[in-house]
Short mmCIF file of C-alpha atoms and ligand atoms in Angstrom, two decimals:
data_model
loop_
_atom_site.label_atom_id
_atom_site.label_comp_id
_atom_site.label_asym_id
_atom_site.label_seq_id
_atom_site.Cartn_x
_atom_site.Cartn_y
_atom_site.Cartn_z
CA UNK A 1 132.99 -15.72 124.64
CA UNK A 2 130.91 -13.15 122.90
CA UNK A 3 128.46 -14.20 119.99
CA UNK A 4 130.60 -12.77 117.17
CA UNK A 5 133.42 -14.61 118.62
CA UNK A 6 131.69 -18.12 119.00
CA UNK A 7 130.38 -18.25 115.48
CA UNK A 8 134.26 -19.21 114.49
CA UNK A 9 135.10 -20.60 117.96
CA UNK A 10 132.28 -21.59 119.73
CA UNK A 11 132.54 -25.54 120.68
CA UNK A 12 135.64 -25.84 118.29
CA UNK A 13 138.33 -25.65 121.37
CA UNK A 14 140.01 -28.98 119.67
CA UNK A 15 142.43 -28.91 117.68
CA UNK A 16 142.67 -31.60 114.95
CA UNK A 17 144.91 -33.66 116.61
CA UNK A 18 146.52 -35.71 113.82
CA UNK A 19 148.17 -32.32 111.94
CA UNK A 20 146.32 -29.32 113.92
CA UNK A 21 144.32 -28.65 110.73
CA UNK A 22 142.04 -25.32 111.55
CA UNK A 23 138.84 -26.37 110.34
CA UNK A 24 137.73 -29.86 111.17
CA UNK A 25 138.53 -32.29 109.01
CA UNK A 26 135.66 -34.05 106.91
CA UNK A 27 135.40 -37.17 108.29
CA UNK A 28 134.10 -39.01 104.71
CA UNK A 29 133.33 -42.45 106.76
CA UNK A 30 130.60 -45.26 107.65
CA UNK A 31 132.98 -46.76 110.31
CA UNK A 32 135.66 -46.89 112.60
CA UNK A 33 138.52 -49.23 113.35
CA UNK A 34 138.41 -50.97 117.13
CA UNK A 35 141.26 -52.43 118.75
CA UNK A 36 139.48 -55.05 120.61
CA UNK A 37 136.19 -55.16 120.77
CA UNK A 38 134.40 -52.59 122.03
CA UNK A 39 137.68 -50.90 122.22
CA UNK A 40 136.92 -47.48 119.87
CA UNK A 41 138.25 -43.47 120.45
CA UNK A 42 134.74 -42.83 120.68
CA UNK A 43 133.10 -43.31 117.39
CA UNK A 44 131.56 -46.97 116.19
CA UNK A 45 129.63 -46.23 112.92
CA UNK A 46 128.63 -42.98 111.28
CA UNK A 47 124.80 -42.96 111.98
CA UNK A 48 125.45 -42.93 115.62
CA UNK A 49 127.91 -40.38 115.59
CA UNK A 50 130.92 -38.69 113.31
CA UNK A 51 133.26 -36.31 114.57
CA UNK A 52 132.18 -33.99 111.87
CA UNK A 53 128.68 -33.87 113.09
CA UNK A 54 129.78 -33.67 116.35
CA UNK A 55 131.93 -30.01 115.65
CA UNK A 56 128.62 -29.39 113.73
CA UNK A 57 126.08 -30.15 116.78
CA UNK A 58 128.86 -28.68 119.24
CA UNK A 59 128.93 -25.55 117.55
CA UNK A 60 124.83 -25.44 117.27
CA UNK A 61 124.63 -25.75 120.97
CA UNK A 62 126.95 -23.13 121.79
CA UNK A 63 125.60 -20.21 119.69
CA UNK A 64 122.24 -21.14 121.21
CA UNK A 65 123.34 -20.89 124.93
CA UNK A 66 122.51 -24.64 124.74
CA UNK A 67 124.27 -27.47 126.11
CA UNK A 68 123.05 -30.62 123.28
CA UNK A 69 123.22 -30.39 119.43
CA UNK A 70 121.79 -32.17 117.28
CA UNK A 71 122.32 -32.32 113.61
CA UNK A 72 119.96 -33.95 110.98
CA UNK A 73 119.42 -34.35 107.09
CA UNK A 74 117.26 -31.73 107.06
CA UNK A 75 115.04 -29.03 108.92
CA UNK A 76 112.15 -31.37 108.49
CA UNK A 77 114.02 -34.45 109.86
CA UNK A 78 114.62 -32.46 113.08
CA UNK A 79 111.05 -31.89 113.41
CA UNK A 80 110.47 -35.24 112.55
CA UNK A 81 112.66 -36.09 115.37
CA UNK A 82 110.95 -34.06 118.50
CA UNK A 83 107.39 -35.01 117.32
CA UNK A 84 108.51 -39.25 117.80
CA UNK A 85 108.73 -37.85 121.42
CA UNK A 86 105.58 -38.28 121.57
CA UNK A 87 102.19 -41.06 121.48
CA UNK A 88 99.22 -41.16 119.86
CA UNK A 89 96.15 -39.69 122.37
CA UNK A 90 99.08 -36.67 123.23
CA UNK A 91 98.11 -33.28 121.83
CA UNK A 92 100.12 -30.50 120.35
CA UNK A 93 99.63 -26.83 120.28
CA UNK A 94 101.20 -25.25 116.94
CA UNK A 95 100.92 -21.92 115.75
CA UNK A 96 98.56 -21.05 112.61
CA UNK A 97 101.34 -19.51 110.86
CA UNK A 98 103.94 -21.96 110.06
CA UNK A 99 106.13 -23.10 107.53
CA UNK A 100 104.30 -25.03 104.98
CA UNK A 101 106.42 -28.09 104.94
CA UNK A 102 106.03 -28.81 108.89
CA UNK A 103 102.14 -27.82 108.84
CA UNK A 104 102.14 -31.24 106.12
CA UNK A 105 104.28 -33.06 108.26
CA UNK A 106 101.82 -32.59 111.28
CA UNK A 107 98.95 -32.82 109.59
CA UNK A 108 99.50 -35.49 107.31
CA UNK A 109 102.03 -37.92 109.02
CA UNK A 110 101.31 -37.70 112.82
CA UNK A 111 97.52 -36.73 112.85
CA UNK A 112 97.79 -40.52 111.17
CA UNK A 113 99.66 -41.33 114.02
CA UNK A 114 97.32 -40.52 116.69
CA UNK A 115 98.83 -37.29 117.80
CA UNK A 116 96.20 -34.08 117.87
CA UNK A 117 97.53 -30.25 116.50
CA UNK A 118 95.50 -27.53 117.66
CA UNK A 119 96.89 -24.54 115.10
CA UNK A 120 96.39 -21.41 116.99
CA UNK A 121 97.41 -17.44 116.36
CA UNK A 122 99.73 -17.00 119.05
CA UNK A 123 99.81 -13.17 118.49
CA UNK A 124 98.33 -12.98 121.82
CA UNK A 125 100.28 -15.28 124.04
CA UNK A 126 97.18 -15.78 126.99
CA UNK A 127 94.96 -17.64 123.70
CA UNK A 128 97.22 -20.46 124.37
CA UNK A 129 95.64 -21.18 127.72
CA UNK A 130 92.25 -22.33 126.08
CA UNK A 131 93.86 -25.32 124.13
CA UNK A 132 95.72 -26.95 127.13
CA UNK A 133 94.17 -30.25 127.89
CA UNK A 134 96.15 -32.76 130.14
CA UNK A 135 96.67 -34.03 127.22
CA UNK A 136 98.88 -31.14 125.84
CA UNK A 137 102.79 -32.11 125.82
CA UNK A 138 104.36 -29.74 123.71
CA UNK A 139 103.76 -25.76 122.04
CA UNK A 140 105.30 -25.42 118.89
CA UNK A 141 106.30 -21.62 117.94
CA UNK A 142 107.77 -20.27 114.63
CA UNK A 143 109.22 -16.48 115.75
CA UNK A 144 108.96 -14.62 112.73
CA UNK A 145 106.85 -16.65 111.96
CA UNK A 146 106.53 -17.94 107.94
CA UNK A 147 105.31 -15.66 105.89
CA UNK A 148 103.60 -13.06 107.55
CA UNK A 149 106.18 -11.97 109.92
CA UNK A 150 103.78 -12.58 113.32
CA UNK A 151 105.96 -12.38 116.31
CA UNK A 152 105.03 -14.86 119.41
CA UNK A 153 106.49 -13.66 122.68
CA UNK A 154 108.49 -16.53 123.63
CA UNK A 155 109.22 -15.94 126.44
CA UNK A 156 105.13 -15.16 127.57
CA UNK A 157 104.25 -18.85 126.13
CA UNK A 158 107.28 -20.96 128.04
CA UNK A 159 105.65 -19.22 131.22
CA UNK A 160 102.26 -20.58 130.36
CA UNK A 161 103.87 -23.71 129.17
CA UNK A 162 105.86 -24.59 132.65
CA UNK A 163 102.79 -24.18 134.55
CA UNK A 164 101.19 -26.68 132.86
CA UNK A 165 104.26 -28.93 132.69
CA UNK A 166 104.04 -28.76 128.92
CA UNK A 167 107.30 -28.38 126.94
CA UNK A 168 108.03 -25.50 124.05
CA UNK A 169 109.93 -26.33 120.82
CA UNK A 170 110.88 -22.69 119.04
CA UNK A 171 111.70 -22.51 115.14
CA UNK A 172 114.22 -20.05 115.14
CA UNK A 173 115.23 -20.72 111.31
CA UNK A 174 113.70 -16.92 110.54
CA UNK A 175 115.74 -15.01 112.82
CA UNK A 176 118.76 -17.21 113.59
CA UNK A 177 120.88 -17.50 116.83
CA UNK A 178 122.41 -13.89 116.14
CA UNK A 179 119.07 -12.42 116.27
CA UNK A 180 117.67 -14.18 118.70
CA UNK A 181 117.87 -17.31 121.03
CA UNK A 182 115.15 -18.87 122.82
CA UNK A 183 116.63 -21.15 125.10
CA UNK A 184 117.48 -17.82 126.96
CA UNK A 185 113.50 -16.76 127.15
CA UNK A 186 112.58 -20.53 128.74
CA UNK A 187 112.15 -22.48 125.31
CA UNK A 188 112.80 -26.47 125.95
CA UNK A 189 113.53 -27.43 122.43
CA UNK A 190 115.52 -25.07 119.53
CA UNK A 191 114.94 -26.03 116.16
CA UNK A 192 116.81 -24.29 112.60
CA UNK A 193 116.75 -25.70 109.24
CA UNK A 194 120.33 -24.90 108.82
CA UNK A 195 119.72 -25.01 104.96
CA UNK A 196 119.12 -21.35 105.49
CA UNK A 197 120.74 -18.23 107.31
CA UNK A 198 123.11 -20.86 108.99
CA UNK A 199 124.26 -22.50 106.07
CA UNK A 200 123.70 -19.02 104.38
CA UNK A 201 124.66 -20.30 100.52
CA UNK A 202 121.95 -22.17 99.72
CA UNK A 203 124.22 -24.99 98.70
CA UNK A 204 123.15 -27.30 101.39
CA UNK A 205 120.25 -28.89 103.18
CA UNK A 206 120.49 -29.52 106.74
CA UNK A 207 118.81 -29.17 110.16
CA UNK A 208 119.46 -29.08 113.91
CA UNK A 209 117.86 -29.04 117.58
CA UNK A 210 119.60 -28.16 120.61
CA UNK A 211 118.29 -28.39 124.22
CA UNK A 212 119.52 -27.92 127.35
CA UNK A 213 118.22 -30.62 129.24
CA UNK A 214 120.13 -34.03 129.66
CA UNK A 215 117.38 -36.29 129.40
CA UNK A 216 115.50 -34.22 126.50
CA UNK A 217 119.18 -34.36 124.65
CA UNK A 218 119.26 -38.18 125.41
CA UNK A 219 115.54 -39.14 123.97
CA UNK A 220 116.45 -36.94 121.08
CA UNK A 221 119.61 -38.80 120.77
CA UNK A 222 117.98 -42.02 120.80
CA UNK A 223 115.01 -40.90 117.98
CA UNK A 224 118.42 -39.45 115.82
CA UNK A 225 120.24 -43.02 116.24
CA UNK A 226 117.00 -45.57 116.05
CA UNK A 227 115.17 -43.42 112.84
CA UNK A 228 118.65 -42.62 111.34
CA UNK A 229 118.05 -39.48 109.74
CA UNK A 230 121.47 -37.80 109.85
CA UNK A 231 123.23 -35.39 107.80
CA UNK A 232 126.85 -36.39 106.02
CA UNK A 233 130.12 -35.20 106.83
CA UNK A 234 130.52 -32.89 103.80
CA UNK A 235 127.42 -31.04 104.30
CA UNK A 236 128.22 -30.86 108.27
CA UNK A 237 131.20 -29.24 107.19
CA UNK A 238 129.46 -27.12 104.83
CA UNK A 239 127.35 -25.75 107.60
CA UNK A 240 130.21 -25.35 110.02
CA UNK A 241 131.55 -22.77 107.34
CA UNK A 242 128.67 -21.26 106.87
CA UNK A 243 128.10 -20.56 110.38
CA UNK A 244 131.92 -18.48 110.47
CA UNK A 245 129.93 -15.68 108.61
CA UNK A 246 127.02 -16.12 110.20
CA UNK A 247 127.12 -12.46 112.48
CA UNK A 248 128.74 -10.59 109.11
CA UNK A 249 126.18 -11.90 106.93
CA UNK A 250 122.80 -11.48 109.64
CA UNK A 251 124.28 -7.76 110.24
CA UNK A 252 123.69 -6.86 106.33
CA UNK A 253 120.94 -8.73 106.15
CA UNK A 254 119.05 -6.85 108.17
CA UNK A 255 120.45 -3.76 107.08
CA UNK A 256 119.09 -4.34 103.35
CA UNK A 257 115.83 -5.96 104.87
CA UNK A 258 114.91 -2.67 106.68
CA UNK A 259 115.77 -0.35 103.44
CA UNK A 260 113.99 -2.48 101.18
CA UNK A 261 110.84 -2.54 104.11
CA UNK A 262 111.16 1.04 103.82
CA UNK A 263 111.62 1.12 100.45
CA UNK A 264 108.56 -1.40 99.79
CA UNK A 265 106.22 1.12 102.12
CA UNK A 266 106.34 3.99 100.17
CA UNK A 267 105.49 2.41 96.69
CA UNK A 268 102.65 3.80 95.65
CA UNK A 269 101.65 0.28 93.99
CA UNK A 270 102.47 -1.75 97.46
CA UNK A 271 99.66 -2.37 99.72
CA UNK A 272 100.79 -4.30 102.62
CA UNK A 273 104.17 -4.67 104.01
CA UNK A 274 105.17 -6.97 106.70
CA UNK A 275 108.10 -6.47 108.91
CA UNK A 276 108.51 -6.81 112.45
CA UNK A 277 111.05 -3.56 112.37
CA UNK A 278 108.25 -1.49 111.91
CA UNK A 279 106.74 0.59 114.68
CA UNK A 280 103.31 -0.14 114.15
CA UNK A 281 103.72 -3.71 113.14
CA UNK A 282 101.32 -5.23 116.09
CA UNK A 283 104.01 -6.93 117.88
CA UNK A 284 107.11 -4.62 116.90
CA UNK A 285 107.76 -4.10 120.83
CA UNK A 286 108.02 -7.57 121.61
CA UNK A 287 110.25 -8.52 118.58
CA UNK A 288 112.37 -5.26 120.21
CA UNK A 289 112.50 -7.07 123.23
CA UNK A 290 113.64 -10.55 121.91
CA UNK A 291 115.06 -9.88 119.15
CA UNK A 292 118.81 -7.80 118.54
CA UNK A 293 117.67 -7.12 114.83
CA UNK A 294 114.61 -7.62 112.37
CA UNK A 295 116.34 -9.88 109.58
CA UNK A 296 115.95 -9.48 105.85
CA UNK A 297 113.06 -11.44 105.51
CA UNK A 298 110.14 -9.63 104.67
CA UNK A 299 106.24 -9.83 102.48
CA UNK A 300 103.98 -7.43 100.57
CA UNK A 301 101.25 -7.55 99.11
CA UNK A 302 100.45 -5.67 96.03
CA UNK A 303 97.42 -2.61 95.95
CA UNK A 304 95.89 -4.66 92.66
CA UNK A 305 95.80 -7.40 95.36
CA UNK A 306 95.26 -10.30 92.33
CA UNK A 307 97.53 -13.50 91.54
CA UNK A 308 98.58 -11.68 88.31
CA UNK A 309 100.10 -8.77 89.53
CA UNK A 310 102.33 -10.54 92.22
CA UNK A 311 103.33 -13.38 89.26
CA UNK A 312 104.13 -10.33 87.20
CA UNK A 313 106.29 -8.54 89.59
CA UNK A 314 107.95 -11.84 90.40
CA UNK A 315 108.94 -12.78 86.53
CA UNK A 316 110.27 -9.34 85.98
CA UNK A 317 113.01 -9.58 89.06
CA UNK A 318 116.55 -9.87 87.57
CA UNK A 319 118.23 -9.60 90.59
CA UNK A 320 116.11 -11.66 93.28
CA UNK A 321 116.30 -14.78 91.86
CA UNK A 322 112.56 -16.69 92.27
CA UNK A 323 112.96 -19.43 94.27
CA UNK A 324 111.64 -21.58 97.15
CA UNK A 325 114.15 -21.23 100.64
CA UNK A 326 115.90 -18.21 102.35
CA UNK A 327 118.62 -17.47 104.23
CA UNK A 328 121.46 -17.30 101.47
CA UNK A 329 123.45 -14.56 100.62
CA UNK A 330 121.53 -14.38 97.25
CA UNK A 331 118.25 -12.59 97.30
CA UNK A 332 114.79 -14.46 96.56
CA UNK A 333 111.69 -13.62 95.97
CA UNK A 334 108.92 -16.61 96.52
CA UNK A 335 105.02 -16.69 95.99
CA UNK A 336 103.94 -18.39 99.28
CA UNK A 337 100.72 -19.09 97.85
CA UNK A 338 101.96 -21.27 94.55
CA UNK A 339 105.11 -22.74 96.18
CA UNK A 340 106.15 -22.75 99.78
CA UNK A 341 102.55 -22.44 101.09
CA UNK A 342 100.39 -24.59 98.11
CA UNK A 343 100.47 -27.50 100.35
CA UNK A 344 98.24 -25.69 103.04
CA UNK A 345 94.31 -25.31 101.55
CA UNK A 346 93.24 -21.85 100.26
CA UNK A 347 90.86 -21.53 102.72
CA UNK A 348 93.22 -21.79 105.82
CA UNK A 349 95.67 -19.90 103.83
CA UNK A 350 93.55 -17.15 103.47
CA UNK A 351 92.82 -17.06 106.48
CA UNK A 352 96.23 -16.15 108.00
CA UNK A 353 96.68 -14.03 105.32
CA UNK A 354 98.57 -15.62 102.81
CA UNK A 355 96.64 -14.29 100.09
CA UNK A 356 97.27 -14.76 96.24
CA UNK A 357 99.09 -11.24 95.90
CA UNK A 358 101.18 -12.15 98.40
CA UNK A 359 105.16 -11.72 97.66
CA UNK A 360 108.13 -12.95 100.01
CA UNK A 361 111.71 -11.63 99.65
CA UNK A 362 114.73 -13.08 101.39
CA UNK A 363 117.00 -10.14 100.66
CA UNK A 364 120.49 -10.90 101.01
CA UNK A 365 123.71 -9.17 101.22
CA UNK A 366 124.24 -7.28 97.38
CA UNK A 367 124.59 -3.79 97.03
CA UNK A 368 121.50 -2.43 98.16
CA UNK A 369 121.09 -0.03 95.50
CA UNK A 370 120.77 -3.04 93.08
CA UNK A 371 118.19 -4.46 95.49
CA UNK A 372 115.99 -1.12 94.90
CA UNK A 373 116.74 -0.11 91.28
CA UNK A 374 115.04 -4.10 90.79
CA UNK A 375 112.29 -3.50 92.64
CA UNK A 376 111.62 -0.39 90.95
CA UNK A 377 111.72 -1.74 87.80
CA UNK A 378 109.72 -4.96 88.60
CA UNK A 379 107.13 -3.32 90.56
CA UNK A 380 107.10 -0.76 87.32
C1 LIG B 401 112.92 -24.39 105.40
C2 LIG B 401 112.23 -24.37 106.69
C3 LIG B 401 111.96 -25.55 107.38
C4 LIG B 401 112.29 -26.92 106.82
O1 LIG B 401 113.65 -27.11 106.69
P1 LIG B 401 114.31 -28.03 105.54
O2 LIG B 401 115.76 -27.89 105.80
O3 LIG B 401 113.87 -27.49 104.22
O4 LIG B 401 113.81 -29.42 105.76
C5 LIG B 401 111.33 -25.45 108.61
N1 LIG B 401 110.98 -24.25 109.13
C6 LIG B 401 111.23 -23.10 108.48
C7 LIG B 401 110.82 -21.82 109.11
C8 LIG B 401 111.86 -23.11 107.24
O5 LIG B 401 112.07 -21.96 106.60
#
């Protein structure tokens, strides 16, 4: 099956078989009835499995070339989940560049815990080498990476990674399975919040792993039934919806995210832009390589480079909406610095350029010309 096809089909061979009903049904229950006991079709009590989840995680695993899903309550959750792999004295290697929600849940739940994070740019895959201890057990990698649009070459970092035996978990919540898939370039672990491009309507949150080892799956398995932090059946079905669309909405996505890069570049009051399509974006030939597509994500920066000019270009969109999250068919326009990004300090912010004039857009799939025309008049 090709890609487009297994975003409708992919891991849904079965047929409801009570009435053949095309999408799977929502399975709105806490428990099952046994004939005897221990006699059950398969199911004992929601938290350790539902058949909704299961199309869900079935359908994660296929458009990821995987063979294990696994669905959670939320992107966070999921990275909850492949961190309790591991004990206190083991040390992680994350990038600098991260989403600001799993840079506080690393550094202020499982430092606390005992585990260590070295955050590293991974720009330059060979840096990586200089953090391994024997004490390393997992790489984490965000590919775009959150906000800035750094690309990590995957598939360079799982080669370092297997010879040192140490496992890679790849974010791929920026680019999605249609743009990219890195089981394929060696990755152990696959992580989305579904809440974005795979849910793609902002109306639900929701994450996933898949992995393609048996054992991996069956720890994960274990950390998803013991810690209990699964998604419902409605919002499983929600994202199994979502996910039909998927290859429609990613292909106009990145159509409008490259003419509003372009568009963005040749503003005479736009300083920086930041988008992997471009050729002289520093890692544009590896995100080529790995990538079928460059998304419609996307940040600038403005020439006046202070905190008032991006809040004033950011109250004056009609049409981007401003607003935390990505990935829907709406567009958004976020100011890492105040909202998705406040939680890291200025300093390391700064650093990895998230600076105060800093602007993110999630452009979605409107008319493109209505895109521009707000742009133009926000940007003034
Ligand atoms: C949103 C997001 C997360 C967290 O997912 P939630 O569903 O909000 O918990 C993790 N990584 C990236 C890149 C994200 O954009």
């Amino acid at each position: 099956m090709r890609f487009n096809t297994k975003t409708i089909h992919g891991g849904q061979e079965q047929t409801d078989p009570a009435y053949g009903s095309v999408m799977p049904p929502i399975y709105q229950t806490s428990t099952y009835a046994q004939s005897t006991p221990g006699g059950h079709k398969g199911y004992e009590y929601s938290r350790s499995g539902n058949p909704t989840r299961t199309a869900l995680e079935k359908s994660l695993a296929n458009l990821e070339n995987g063979n294990y899903g696994l669905a959670f309550g939320s992107g966070l959750a999921a990275i909850d989940a492949v961190l309790k792999l591991f004990e206190p004295g083991d040390e992680i290697i994350s990038t600098n560049d991260l989403y600001g929600g799993s840079y506080r849940l690393f550094t202020r739940i499982f430092e606390k815990m005992g585990i260590k994070f070295h955050f590293v740019g991974m720009q330059e895959a060979g840096d990586i080498e200089n953090y391994i201890t024997p004490n390393t057990k997992l790489i984490w990698l965000e590919t775009p990476s959150n906000p800035m649009m750094n690309i990590t070459d995957i598939e360079a970092v799982t080669r370092i990674a297997k010879k040192h035996g140490v496992l890679v978990a790849a974010d791929n919540t920026f680019a999605s399975p249609y743009l990219q898939r890195p089981l394929d370039l060696g990755a152990d672990i696959v992580m989305h919040s579904a809440t974005k491009y795979l849910g793609g309507h902002s109306d639900v949150v929701l994450g996933g792993l898949v992995v393609r080892d048996k054992v991996l799956y069956q720890k994960l398995y274990f950390i998803q039934k013991a810690s209990g932090a699964i998604p419902g059946p409605q919002d499983c079905f929600l994202v199994l919806r979502g996910i039909k669309t998927l290859h429609l909405r990613m292909q106009r996505h990145c159509e409008n995210g490259e003419a509003v890069a372009k568009f963005l570049r040749s503003h005479p009051g736009i300083d920086q832009v930041y988008w992997p399509g471009f050729d002289d974006h520093p890692n544009h030939d590896i995100a080529k390589r790995q990538m079928s597509g460059f998304g419609g994500m996307l940040s600038f920066t403005t020439k006046e480079g202070s905190l008032n000019s991006a809040t004033k270009i950011v109250e004056k969109l009609k049409i981007f909406t401003l607003a935390e999250s990505l990935g829907g068919v709406e567009s958004l326009a976020g100011h890492p610095a105040s909202m998705t990004h406040a939680s890291i300090p200025r300093e390391e912010r700064q650093k990895t350029g998230v600076v105060d004039s800093l602007i993110r857009l999630s452009v979605g799939v409107e008319d493109i010309e209505d895109l521009l025309e707000d742009l133009k008049q926000a940007i003034g």
